[in-house]
Amino acid sequence: MKRFVYINDDSCRYSYCDNRISNTKYSLWNFLPKNLWEQFRRFMNQYFLLIACLQLWSRITPVSPATTWGPLIIIFIVSASKEAWDDYNRYLSDKKANERKIWLVKDGIHRQIKAQEIHVGDVVWLHENDEIPCDLVLIGTSDPQGICYVETAALDGETDLKTRIIPTISANLSVEQLGKVKGVVECPNPDNDIRRFDANMRLFLPIIDNEKCPLTINNTLLQSCYLRYTEWACGVAVYTGNETKSGMSRGAAEPKLTAADAIIDKLTIAIFMFQIVVVLVLGYFGNAWKYTQGLKQWYLMYPVEGEAPWYDFSIIPLRFELLCSIMIPISIKVTLDLAKGVYAKFIDWDEQMFDWETNTPAHSANTAISEDLGHVEYILSDKTGTLTENKMILKRCCISGTLYGNDNGDALNDVRLVNAISSNDPDVIKFLLVMALCNTVVPIKSNDDTVSYKAQSQDEEALVNAAANLNMMLISKDSSTAEICFNGSKFRYELLDILEFTSDRKRMSVVVKEGQTGKILLLSKGADEALLPLACPGQQIQKYLEAVEMYSQLGLRTLCLGWHDLKESEYKEWSKNFQEASCSLDNREFKIAEVCHSLERDLHILGFTAIEDCLQDGVPETIKLLRNAGINVWMLTGDKQNTAIQIGLLCNLITSEPNSQLLSISGKTEEDILRSLERALLIMKNTSETKDLAFVLDGWALEVILKHSKESFTRLAMLSKTAICCRMTPLQKAQLVAILKSAGYLTLAIGDGGNDVRMIQEANIGVGISGREGLQAARAADYSIGKFKFLKRLILIHGRYSYNRTAFISQYSFYKSLLICFIQILFAFLSGLSGTSLFNSISLMAYNVFYTSLPVMTIIFDKDISETTVMQYPQILLHSQAGRLLNPTTFCGWFGCSLYHALVIFFITICAYSDEKSEMQELSMVALSGCIWLQAFVVTMDTNSFTYPQILLIWGNFVAFYMINLILSAIPSLQLYTIMFHLCSQPSYWISMALTVAVGMGPVVAFRYFKNLYQPSAINILQQIEQSNGSIQTSGNLESARANLLNLLTGSRKNRDSYYHPLLSDSAESARTD
Amino acid sequence: MDPLEMQDDSKKSNKPKYSKFTQQELPACKPLLTPSIVISTFLLVGILFVPIGLASLSASQEIVELVHRYDTSCVPLADKVGFIQDTKTDKSCTRTLTVPKHMKSPIQIYYQIGDFYQNHRRYVKSRSDKQLRYKDAVHLTKDCEPEVYGADGAPIVPCGLVAWSLFNDTYTISVNKKAIEVNKKDIAWQSDKNKKFGSDVYPRNFQNGNLIGGAKLNESIPLSEHENLIVWMRTAALSTFRKLYGRIETDIMENDQLTVVIQNNYNTYSFGGSKALVLSTTSWIGGKNNFIGVAYLTVGGFCLFLALFFVVLYMIKPRTLGDPSFLSWNRCTLDYPN
């Protein structure tokens, strides 16, 4: 599939869309139907819609339809207006972008049009600092060399400048010619790959040249990037509007469902089933009553001739269905969404997660999954930039067998190296030359003649800086030449080709021609295992290997440097092949790699550089804390095994020998690897829990294992608390996440670079570090933080509190709905199973919307134990991990509680208000007041810490209940007229309320007290500790207990599935136990 | 210098603004269920509840209540339904009761009906509040099904099953053979008379259909004056209920003979319901109802018992609060049931 773009040709101008960008989800016309459709795709909304429609049938509705329609419409309007507001903002920003003025060149005339009017084939003229309006193929720049700089941060998050070159074919066009150019660009159909553009261009005018010129991503200016340090540039629009690379990469992220949400959904369905059963049973007995008793009650005047039997029979069950529909709380979704929004804001607001160095606050891009942070079981962390600073400094090097920097740990100040440079040691000079030239660094000269470097990779920047410090300074560079200043004299090098770095090749090379001698050199750098096999025979490899071993023992990153010189003829021939490969439209990457490989051989190994990357502040403590909290931490890195293990040791990920054992899964052949996997699995199973076991494997081993023995690896992964996986490709990182996820674990992936994006998106929770490698990871992530150390706060404080709060809110919502529903059901038995509603419509609606939803929101301020205590006893997180606060068992507790409370309220009401007092409206208000009293006490009981908003809301709501009902009692047209005045003046009303509270709460208090004292949960104990000594430092007992924590921790983790016995089917959980 | 970096330097700090609210650091009080708090709470509740219970119980006990069920004794055994449906027979029935204790005025006279579902959905909805209130709302009878139109096809006022089934037994009471007056005024709520039932709405077409439900209404008296109707229309929530019939405003002495002539008109026989006449004095607690008193005494007693039990338990098995050795991860793994 190809697209042919005719430059400046009006005839095909309209065959593609114009440049109107549209990020909006809705239009004015389809908003209502589309939004309704989206909202009613959810089960709960469908359910309520059905109920609301049934309520329109006056024969069966027990209360006014407003009780469901009201809240349903409110909920619908709230979510619809949120969507509409978001969409309107998107529309405004689109409009701003679309109406931007852009210069266009046509037949030599410059004119200004709106950005949305650009069509494919137009030549767009850009000035410095302009935002690029659509995807362009560069055909001219102000720079005589034909290069320009673009900032791509908006596209890929990388902050460095990228060089873009005009294709050779248009290199010689003058400014006038550019205005009249005609030609054709043959390019693939629009896709979202911002790293590839495999196309060709031919120009017809002004030069008739039928030669195809290959185009790569380096010849393009992509939409939403910025033109920098270039006076002007012009290009041909190839993709426009929503078909641009950036337009195609946009997409709505799949909404993530948290573990708590999943349980709530299950509970909802369980309640729904229960409701159906209740409805059927009541319906059956209702019909039975009607035929045995009801027909005898002359005052009911049942018609002698009934309607069709099926119709007759279904009326009563349908009435009960409507009566019981309140069992599923209509407000739960809104309440939870609101609470989740607040959790997310608390994260954004958290001052303690603000990073001063980079001036970044924590941010939660996904507001829906905060509870899952409290559930995390596996953390998969990137190493470079996440655990380490990603601030690279060359510390040591080994040049032709001589180790520099070993004495003082700083090669740049090693006297021997300085001497070697001043004595012009050829190997050392060449070594420095490779450091300075073999890279994609852009030197930027500032006004005072100092040179600074912009590089994509931190390693390259470190090398160029080190070379500059050692007198080999790269001063300027463009697409074809580089200038080096060595010891004060300048040297010119012609840059012939760049053999780019890819993660498969793990090396890069440049072909340069020495300006003075005309010699052609191939300079290479890369990973040791990528370069050493290419070395020409007869070199002392052994010595290098020892050096590499030593460096990685020290946790340093090593790079191997090499070179080899080329004959002119050899180069020419290769260059032709390279051209061809670069021009191919399909499989280009592979073909280029093949060609590159043919040149990169017989290398003279010059030596090794060793670059230090310091650990981030607070990393070891954070990892220790997270592991104490029962979270398994895995390190996934692209780095070498030894380096990774050293970093692992440094940051507490693994401990040294006697306490722990590292199981290496490796081997030369596939069989070896699989055998070592089985061995590791066996050791893992048979070792006592107290010993720390970790496994180490590399990318190749993982590939083999995933191909042959995925099950055993999954078993190993489930047993292993720690793992170090090195030499991982981005895809493999994502695969590891997927394996743990499929085993039912909740995973959190944290990383900082573009190579972590896939794993971040794959994991249940993705955390991005807004670090030096750009913002790519942070953009893809659900949460972004400035430093790794903030992760502990994110998980232990925000995650845990959010989980606790959601657990309460959701279960409480069910409790209060069940409470009022049970009372209705009990009343049905006294009203001839006819489906009379005890409560009037206003009370029912207000009960859900006001009386019970406000107090429950106060729980978003609740803290069961203080932040310091959580940090001191991170093991408490096991509670949330195991879902101890929200599971079928706890839900049964709430269910039982609501049943008990309903019985209490109902029987006290009908006993106290019997005989002459049994007036319908009064009785109903007494029962409703009972519900309000009890629920205020239930919320109070379950609140752990009272702040003034909480006290205000709980008891303010209580007062508001009386105020509202007293006001309603003053309106003569309502059924409620004077009822509350009557009640409030009766002593027996107040006495009944006190009785309800005492009977309802007494057993709960007694039970809680008994449990607190004699079977305390960990939370209870920590609360008691907090209370008993204010702060929690003292007591020798405590210290010794803390010493044991780490060893004894292990046991509780294994058994976490037995914390509760699933009542509802929970296949993932039960599958995990065996 | 790079203009980009210059921008960076001048950028304002992104640090979130500090407030106790945003940092979740609002001052909080954290009450715990410590032995002292719990035991004293139970003690307090117990101490408060027992006297209230005693007071309620004694108030309830002081009320003199005379309940006389007459539905079985006032009909011939053979054909109860036939008897009650026959409009021609004399249904008067005389009962003599002895007052067990001195009854202070005002003495409330209730009629009590059992197994009558005034709370049935079909029944409770069958009324038109608008029609009862406003003269012009005669035609607002939508909810009154199936008792809407009279024999002449015009709407019934008051329409609906509730009004139609108005109770129509009457009592004539004499003490020691001397007739006494039963005051039937002011038995309904004043608010109902003023705002719920119109003083310009007169009964029309009431009880003139084929089926006669209950009492008839004098068509020259406005609805707001038909207090027995107003009382009846306050539907009861339970299937056994009492409604105020009238009031005796003189005291009745102990051992006085009460003679009640009952016009036994109302049909509870077809559905097996009961009827009773109730005379009762009142107090601050309302009518005679031992429930509150008994419940308070039980709960109070139970609270005192629990408080005592907790004290004893605490003495036998003292527990240090906040002992870290009870933390699950400090104990051995056996503690978890498998």
JSON list of N, CA and C in Angstrom, two decimals, chain A residues 61 151 229 298-301 349 351 359 805 830 834 836 861 863 911 918 920 946 974 977 991 1024 1045 1048 1051 1059, chain B residues 2 4 14-15 21 23-24 28-29 117 119 121-122 147 195-196 235-237 267 270 289 296 322 329-330 333 336:
[
{"chain": "A", "resi": 61, "resn": "THR", "atom": "N", "xyz": [-45.48, 0.05, 39.92]},
{"chain": "A", "resi": 61, "resn": "THR", "atom": "CA", "xyz": [-44.47, 0.82, 40.64]},
{"chain": "A", "resi": 61, "resn": "THR", "atom": "C", "xyz": [-44.93, 1.12, 42.08]},
{"chain": "A", "resi": 151, "resn": "GLU", "atom": "N", "xyz": [13.04, 19.95, 17.55]},
{"chain": "A", "resi": 151, "resn": "GLU", "atom": "CA", "xyz": [12.81, 19.47, 18.91]},
{"chain": "A", "resi": 151, "resn": "GLU", "atom": "C", "xyz": [11.59, 18.57, 18.86]},
{"chain": "A", "resi": 229, "resn": "TYR", "atom": "N", "xyz": [16.92, 26.66, 15.82]},
{"chain": "A", "resi": 229, "resn": "TYR", "atom": "CA", "xyz": [18.25, 27.07, 15.33]},
{"chain": "A", "resi": 229, "resn": "TYR", "atom": "C", "xyz": [18.37, 27.02, 13.83]},
{"chain": "A", "resi": 298, "resn": "TRP", "atom": "N", "xyz": [-62.78, -8.14, 51.03]},
{"chain": "A", "resi": 298, "resn": "TRP", "atom": "CA", "xyz": [-63.72, -7.43, 50.16]},
{"chain": "A", "resi": 298, "resn": "TRP", "atom": "C", "xyz": [-63.33, -5.99, 49.91]},
{"chain": "A", "resi": 299, "resn": "TYR", "atom": "N", "xyz": [-62.67, -5.37, 50.88]},
{"chain": "A", "resi": 299, "resn": "TYR", "atom": "CA", "xyz": [-62.33, -3.95, 50.74]},
{"chain": "A", "resi": 299, "resn": "TYR", "atom": "C", "xyz": [-61.24, -3.72, 49.70]},
{"chain": "A", "resi": 300, "resn": "LEU", "atom": "N", "xyz": [-60.58, -4.82, 49.25]},
{"chain": "A", "resi": 300, "resn": "LEU", "atom": "CA", "xyz": [-59.56, -4.66, 48.20]},
{"chain": "A", "resi": 300, "resn": "LEU", "atom": "C", "xyz": [-60.21, -4.71, 46.83]},
{"chain": "A", "resi": 301, "resn": "MET", "atom": "N", "xyz": [-61.43, -5.23, 46.78]},
{"chain": "A", "resi": 301, "resn": "MET", "atom": "CA", "xyz": [-62.22, -5.26, 45.56]},
{"chain": "A", "resi": 301, "resn": "MET", "atom": "C", "xyz": [-61.45, -5.81, 44.38]},
{"chain": "A", "resi": 349, "resn": "TRP", "atom": "N", "xyz": [-0.99, 16.63, 44.85]},
{"chain": "A", "resi": 349, "resn": "TRP", "atom": "CA", "xyz": [-0.72, 17.68, 45.83]},
{"chain": "A", "resi": 349, "resn": "TRP", "atom": "C", "xyz": [0.42, 17.34, 46.77]},
{"chain": "A", "resi": 351, "resn": "GLU", "atom": "N", "xyz": [3.31, 17.15, 48.79]},
{"chain": "A", "resi": 351, "resn": "GLU", "atom": "CA", "xyz": [4.55, 17.92, 48.82]},
{"chain": "A", "resi": 351, "resn": "GLU", "atom": "C", "xyz": [5.76, 17.02, 48.99]},
{"chain": "A", "resi": 359, "resn": "ASN", "atom": "N", "xyz": [12.34, 19.79, 39.59]},
{"chain": "A", "resi": 359, "resn": "ASN", "atom": "CA", "xyz": [11.16, 20.64, 39.69]},
{"chain": "A", "resi": 359, "resn": "ASN", "atom": "C", "xyz": [9.90, 19.93, 39.20]},
{"chain": "A", "resi": 805, "resn": "ARG", "atom": "N", "xyz": [-9.92, 3.20, 51.92]},
{"chain": "A", "resi": 805, "resn": "ARG", "atom": "CA", "xyz": [-11.08, 4.08, 51.79]},
{"chain": "A", "resi": 805, "resn": "ARG", "atom": "C", "xyz": [-12.08, 3.51, 50.80]},
{"chain": "A", "resi": 830, "resn": "LEU", "atom": "N", "xyz": [-45.95, -7.75, 56.30]},
{"chain": "A", "resi": 830, "resn": "LEU", "atom": "CA", "xyz": [-47.07, -7.23, 57.09]},
{"chain": "A", "resi": 830, "resn": "LEU", "atom": "C", "xyz": [-48.12, -6.58, 56.22]},
{"chain": "A", "resi": 834, "resn": "SER", "atom": "N", "xyz": [-48.03, -7.44, 49.13]},
{"chain": "A", "resi": 834, "resn": "SER", "atom": "CA", "xyz": [-48.62, -6.79, 47.97]},
{"chain": "A", "resi": 834, "resn": "SER", "atom": "C", "xyz": [-47.65, -5.82, 47.31]},
{"chain": "A", "resi": 836, "resn": "THR", "atom": "N", "xyz": [-46.28, -3.01, 48.85]},
{"chain": "A", "resi": 836, "resn": "THR", "atom": "CA", "xyz": [-46.40, -1.62, 49.28]},
{"chain": "A", "resi": 836, "resn": "THR", "atom": "C", "xyz": [-45.04, -1.13, 49.73]},
{"chain": "A", "resi": 861, "resn": "PHE", "atom": "N", "xyz": [-10.93, 11.29, 54.14]},
{"chain": "A", "resi": 861, "resn": "PHE", "atom": "CA", "xyz": [-9.93, 11.93, 55.00]},
{"chain": "A", "resi": 861, "resn": "PHE", "atom": "C", "xyz": [-9.40, 10.96, 56.05]},
{"chain": "A", "resi": 863, "resn": "LYS", "atom": "N", "xyz": [-7.59, 8.09, 58.14]},
{"chain": "A", "resi": 863, "resn": "LYS", "atom": "CA", "xyz": [-6.32, 7.36, 58.15]},
{"chain": "A", "resi": 863, "resn": "LYS", "atom": "C", "xyz": [-6.41, 6.38, 59.28]},
{"chain": "A", "resi": 911, "resn": "CYS", "atom": "N", "xyz": [-43.09, -2.38, 67.15]},
{"chain": "A", "resi": 911, "resn": "CYS", "atom": "CA", "xyz": [-43.53, -2.62, 68.52]},
{"chain": "A", "resi": 911, "resn": "CYS", "atom": "C", "xyz": [-43.83, -1.31, 69.23]},
{"chain": "A", "resi": 918, "resn": "SER", "atom": "N", "xyz": [-50.10, 3.21, 64.90]},
{"chain": "A", "resi": 918, "resn": "SER", "atom": "CA", "xyz": [-49.55, 2.64, 63.68]},
{"chain": "A", "resi": 918, "resn": "SER", "atom": "C", "xyz": [-50.08, 3.37, 62.46]},
{"chain": "A", "resi": 920, "resn": "MET", "atom": "N", "xyz": [-49.34, 5.02, 58.93]},
{"chain": "A", "resi": 920, "resn": "MET", "atom": "CA", "xyz": [-48.38, 4.71, 57.87]},
{"chain": "A", "resi": 920, "resn": "MET", "atom": "C", "xyz": [-47.24, 5.73, 57.76]},
{"chain": "A", "resi": 946, "resn": "PHE", "atom": "N", "xyz": [-10.81, 11.25, 63.34]},
{"chain": "A", "resi": 946, "resn": "PHE", "atom": "CA", "xyz": [-11.81, 12.27, 63.09]},
{"chain": "A", "resi": 946, "resn": "PHE", "atom": "C", "xyz": [-11.14, 13.61, 62.87]},
{"chain": "A", "resi": 974, "resn": "LEU", "atom": "N", "xyz": [-47.78, 17.76, 50.70]},
{"chain": "A", "resi": 974, "resn": "LEU", "atom": "CA", "xyz": [-47.02, 16.51, 50.78]},
{"chain": "A", "resi": 974, "resn": "LEU", "atom": "C", "xyz": [-47.67, 15.55, 51.76]},
{"chain": "A", "resi": 977, "resn": "TYR", "atom": "N", "xyz": [-46.82, 16.04, 55.49]},
{"chain": "A", "resi": 977, "resn": "TYR", "atom": "CA", "xyz": [-47.29, 17.22, 56.20]},
{"chain": "A", "resi": 977, "resn": "TYR", "atom": "C", "xyz": [-47.54, 16.94, 57.69]},
{"chain": "A", "resi": 991, "resn": "ILE", "atom": "N", "xyz": [-37.23, 8.18, 72.53]},
{"chain": "A", "resi": 991, "resn": "ILE", "atom": "CA", "xyz": [-36.85, 6.98, 73.28]},
{"chain": "A", "resi": 991, "resn": "ILE", "atom": "C", "xyz": [-36.62, 5.80, 72.34]},
{"chain": "A", "resi": 1024, "resn": "GLN", "atom": "N", "xyz": [-3.03, 0.65, 68.50]},
{"chain": "A", "resi": 1024, "resn": "GLN", "atom": "CA", "xyz": [-2.82, 0.66, 69.94]},
{"chain": "A", "resi": 1024, "resn": "GLN", "atom": "C", "xyz": [-1.41, 1.14, 70.28]},
{"chain": "A", "resi": 1045, "resn": "LEU", "atom": "N", "xyz": [11.65, -8.99, 61.99]},
{"chain": "A", "resi": 1045, "resn": "LEU", "atom": "CA", "xyz": [10.64, -8.78, 60.96]},
{"chain": "A", "resi": 1045, "resn": "LEU", "atom": "C", "xyz": [10.98, -9.46, 59.65]},
{"chain": "A", "resi": 1048, "resn": "LEU", "atom": "N", "xyz": [10.80, -13.30, 59.61]},
{"chain": "A", "resi": 1048, "resn": "LEU", "atom": "CA", "xyz": [9.50, -13.95, 59.83]},
{"chain": "A", "resi": 1048, "resn": "LEU", "atom": "C", "xyz": [8.46, -13.51, 58.83]},
{"chain": "A", "resi": 1051, "resn": "GLY", "atom": "N", "xyz": [6.68, -15.94, 55.99]},
{"chain": "A", "resi": 1051, "resn": "GLY", "atom": "CA", "xyz": [5.61, -16.90, 56.20]},
{"chain": "A", "resi": 1051, "resn": "GLY", "atom": "C", "xyz": [4.24, -16.36, 55.86]},
{"chain": "A", "resi": 1059, "resn": "TYR", "atom": "N", "xyz": [-6.21, -16.04, 54.03]},
{"chain": "A", "resi": 1059, "resn": "TYR", "atom": "CA", "xyz": [-6.77, -14.97, 54.86]},
{"chain": "A", "resi": 1059, "resn": "TYR", "atom": "C", "xyz": [-8.28, -14.99, 54.82]},
{"chain": "B", "resi": 2, "resn": "ASP", "atom": "N", "xyz": [21.73, 28.36, 25.69]},
{"chain": "B", "resi": 2, "resn": "ASP", "atom": "CA", "xyz": [20.54, 27.78, 25.06]},
{"chain": "B", "resi": 2, "resn": "ASP", "atom": "C", "xyz": [19.29, 28.51, 25.55]},
{"chain": "B", "resi": 4, "resn": "LEU", "atom": "N", "xyz": [16.38, 27.59, 25.50]},
{"chain": "B", "resi": 4, "resn": "LEU", "atom": "CA", "xyz": [15.49, 26.65, 26.18]},
{"chain": "B", "resi": 4, "resn": "LEU", "atom": "C", "xyz": [15.82, 26.57, 27.66]},
{"chain": "B", "resi": 14, "resn": "ASN", "atom": "N", "xyz": [7.22, 24.16, 40.42]},
{"chain": "B", "resi": 14, "resn": "ASN", "atom": "CA", "xyz": [5.97, 23.41, 40.28]},
{"chain": "B", "resi": 14, "resn": "ASN", "atom": "C", "xyz": [5.52, 22.82, 41.60]},
{"chain": "B", "resi": 15, "resn": "LYS", "atom": "N", "xyz": [6.21, 23.19, 42.66]},
{"chain": "B", "resi": 15, "resn": "LYS", "atom": "CA", "xyz": [5.92, 22.58, 43.95]},
{"chain": "B", "resi": 15, "resn": "LYS", "atom": "C", "xyz": [4.45, 22.81, 44.31]},
{"chain": "B", "resi": 21, "resn": "PHE", "atom": "N", "xyz": [-4.82, 20.53, 54.45]},
{"chain": "B", "resi": 21, "resn": "PHE", "atom": "CA", "xyz": [-5.82, 19.72, 53.75]},
{"chain": "B", "resi": 21, "resn": "PHE", "atom": "C", "xyz": [-5.18, 18.91, 52.64]},
{"chain": "B", "resi": 23, "resn": "GLN", "atom": "N", "xyz": [-2.17, 18.05, 52.16]},
{"chain": "B", "resi": 23, "resn": "GLN", "atom": "CA", "xyz": [-1.18, 17.07, 52.60]},
{"chain": "B", "resi": 23, "resn": "GLN", "atom": "C", "xyz": [-1.80, 16.02, 53.51]},
{"chain": "B", "resi": 24, "resn": "GLN", "atom": "N", "xyz": [-3.09, 16.03, 53.65]},
{"chain": "B", "resi": 24, "resn": "GLN", "atom": "CA", "xyz": [-3.82, 15.10, 54.50]},
{"chain": "B", "resi": 24, "resn": "GLN", "atom": "C", "xyz": [-3.28, 15.14, 55.93]},
{"chain": "B", "resi": 28, "resn": "ALA", "atom": "N", "xyz": [-6.38, 15.35, 63.79]},
{"chain": "B", "resi": 28, "resn": "ALA", "atom": "CA", "xyz": [-7.41, 14.32, 63.91]},
{"chain": "B", "resi": 28, "resn": "ALA", "atom": "C", "xyz": [-7.38, 13.74, 65.31]},
{"chain": "B", "resi": 29, "resn": "CYS", "atom": "N", "xyz": [-8.54, 13.34, 65.76]},
{"chain": "B", "resi": 29, "resn": "CYS", "atom": "CA", "xyz": [-8.55, 12.60, 67.01]},
{"chain": "B", "resi": 29, "resn": "CYS", "atom": "C", "xyz": [-8.86, 11.15, 66.70]},
{"chain": "B", "resi": 117, "resn": "TYR", "atom": "N", "xyz": [-55.97, -5.32, 56.11]},
{"chain": "B", "resi": 117, "resn": "TYR", "atom": "CA", "xyz": [-54.76, -4.80, 55.49]},
{"chain": "B", "resi": 117, "resn": "TYR", "atom": "C", "xyz": [-55.00, -3.41, 54.91]},
{"chain": "B", "resi": 119, "resn": "ASN", "atom": "N", "xyz": [-52.76, -1.46, 54.78]},
{"chain": "B", "resi": 119, "resn": "ASN", "atom": "CA", "xyz": [-51.49, -1.13, 54.14]},
{"chain": "B", "resi": 119, "resn": "ASN", "atom": "C", "xyz": [-51.32, -1.87, 52.83]},
{"chain": "B", "resi": 121, "resn": "ARG", "atom": "N", "xyz": [-51.20, -2.64, 49.04]},
{"chain": "B", "resi": 121, "resn": "ARG", "atom": "CA", "xyz": [-50.88, -1.72, 47.96]},
{"chain": "B", "resi": 121, "resn": "ARG", "atom": "C", "xyz": [-52.12, -1.25, 47.20]},
{"chain": "B", "resi": 122, "resn": "ARG", "atom": "N", "xyz": [-53.00, -2.19, 46.94]},
{"chain": "B", "resi": 122, "resn": "ARG", "atom": "CA", "xyz": [-54.20, -1.90, 46.17]},
{"chain": "B", "resi": 122, "resn": "ARG", "atom": "C", "xyz": [-55.10, -0.91, 46.92]},
{"chain": "B", "resi": 147, "resn": "GLU", "atom": "N", "xyz": [-62.99, 2.18, 42.66]},
{"chain": "B", "resi": 147, "resn": "GLU", "atom": "CA", "xyz": [-64.20, 2.80, 43.22]},
{"chain": "B", "resi": 147, "resn": "GLU", "atom": "C", "xyz": [-64.23, 4.27, 42.80]},
{"chain": "B", "resi": 195, "resn": "LYS", "atom": "N", "xyz": [-55.99, 21.27, 56.40]},
{"chain": "B", "resi": 195, "resn": "LYS", "atom": "CA", "xyz": [-55.25, 21.33, 55.14]},
{"chain": "B", "resi": 195, "resn": "LYS", "atom": "C", "xyz": [-55.45, 20.13, 54.23]},
{"chain": "B", "resi": 196, "resn": "LYS", "atom": "N", "xyz": [-56.00, 19.05, 54.77]},
{"chain": "B", "resi": 196, "resn": "LYS", "atom": "CA", "xyz": [-56.09, 17.88, 53.90]},
{"chain": "B", "resi": 196, "resn": "LYS", "atom": "C", "xyz": [-57.51, 17.64, 53.40]},
{"chain": "B", "resi": 235, "resn": "THR", "atom": "N", "xyz": [-54.31, 5.89, 56.94]},
{"chain": "B", "resi": 235, "resn": "THR", "atom": "CA", "xyz": [-54.21, 4.44, 56.90]},
{"chain": "B", "resi": 235, "resn": "THR", "atom": "C", "xyz": [-53.17, 3.92, 57.89]},
{"chain": "B", "resi": 236, "resn": "ALA", "atom": "N", "xyz": [-53.47, 2.74, 58.42]},
{"chain": "B", "resi": 236, "resn": "ALA", "atom": "CA", "xyz": [-52.57, 2.14, 59.38]},
{"chain": "B", "resi": 236, "resn": "ALA", "atom": "C", "xyz": [-51.48, 1.35, 58.68]},
{"chain": "B", "resi": 237, "resn": "ALA", "atom": "N", "xyz": [-50.33, 1.31, 59.29]},
{"chain": "B", "resi": 237, "resn": "ALA", "atom": "CA", "xyz": [-49.21, 0.61, 58.67]},
{"chain": "B", "resi": 237, "resn": "ALA", "atom": "C", "xyz": [-49.23, -0.88, 58.99]},
{"chain": "B", "resi": 267, "resn": "ASN", "atom": "N", "xyz": [-68.24, -5.60, 58.25]},
{"chain": "B", "resi": 267, "resn": "ASN", "atom": "CA", "xyz": [-67.98, -6.99, 57.89]},
{"chain": "B", "resi": 267, "resn": "ASN", "atom": "C", "xyz": [-66.50, -7.32, 57.99]},
{"chain": "B", "resi": 270, "resn": "SER", "atom": "N", "xyz": [-65.93, -11.96, 56.50]},
{"chain": "B", "resi": 270, "resn": "SER", "atom": "CA", "xyz": [-65.59, -12.66, 55.25]},
{"chain": "B", "resi": 270, "resn": "SER", "atom": "C", "xyz": [-64.10, -12.91, 55.13]},
{"chain": "B", "resi": 289, "resn": "ASN", "atom": "N", "xyz": [-48.38, 0.49, 76.40]},
{"chain": "B", "resi": 289, "resn": "ASN", "atom": "CA", "xyz": [-47.43, -0.26, 75.58]},
{"chain": "B", "resi": 289, "resn": "ASN", "atom": "C", "xyz": [-46.21, -0.57, 76.44]},
{"chain": "B", "resi": 296, "resn": "TYR", "atom": "N", "xyz": [-36.12, -1.31, 77.28]},
{"chain": "B", "resi": 296, "resn": "TYR", "atom": "CA", "xyz": [-35.10, -0.49, 77.95]},
{"chain": "B", "resi": 296, "resn": "TYR", "atom": "C", "xyz": [-34.48, -1.23, 79.13]},
{"chain": "B", "resi": 322, "resn": "GLY", "atom": "N", "xyz": [-1.40, -2.92, 72.26]},
{"chain": "B", "resi": 322, "resn": "GLY", "atom": "CA", "xyz": [-0.29, -2.54, 71.39]},
{"chain": "B", "resi": 322, "resn": "GLY", "atom": "C", "xyz": [0.96, -3.33, 71.67]},
{"chain": "B", "resi": 329, "resn": "TRP", "atom": "N", "xyz": [3.29, -10.79, 61.63]},
{"chain": "B", "resi": 329, "resn": "TRP", "atom": "CA", "xyz": [4.58, -11.13, 61.08]},
{"chain": "B", "resi": 329, "resn": "TRP", "atom": "C", "xyz": [5.63, -11.34, 62.16]},
{"chain": "B", "resi": 330, "resn": "ASN", "atom": "N", "xyz": [5.26, -11.07, 63.40]},
{"chain": "B", "resi": 330, "resn": "ASN", "atom": "CA", "xyz": [6.18, -11.37, 64.49]},
{"chain": "B", "resi": 330, "resn": "ASN", "atom": "C", "xyz": [5.89, -12.73, 65.10]},
{"chain": "B", "resi": 333, "resn": "THR", "atom": "N", "xyz": [4.36, -18.70, 61.56]},
{"chain": "B", "resi": 333, "resn": "THR", "atom": "CA", "xyz": [3.41, -18.80, 60.47]},
{"chain": "B", "resi": 333, "resn": "THR", "atom": "C", "xyz": [2.24, -19.72, 60.76]},
{"chain": "B", "resi": 336, "resn": "TYR", "atom": "N", "xyz": [-1.71, -18.92, 60.99]},
{"chain": "B", "resi": 336, "resn": "TYR", "atom": "CA", "xyz": [-2.69, -18.78, 59.92]},
{"chain": "B", "resi": 336, "resn": "TYR", "atom": "C", "xyz": [-3.34, -20.11, 59.63]}
]
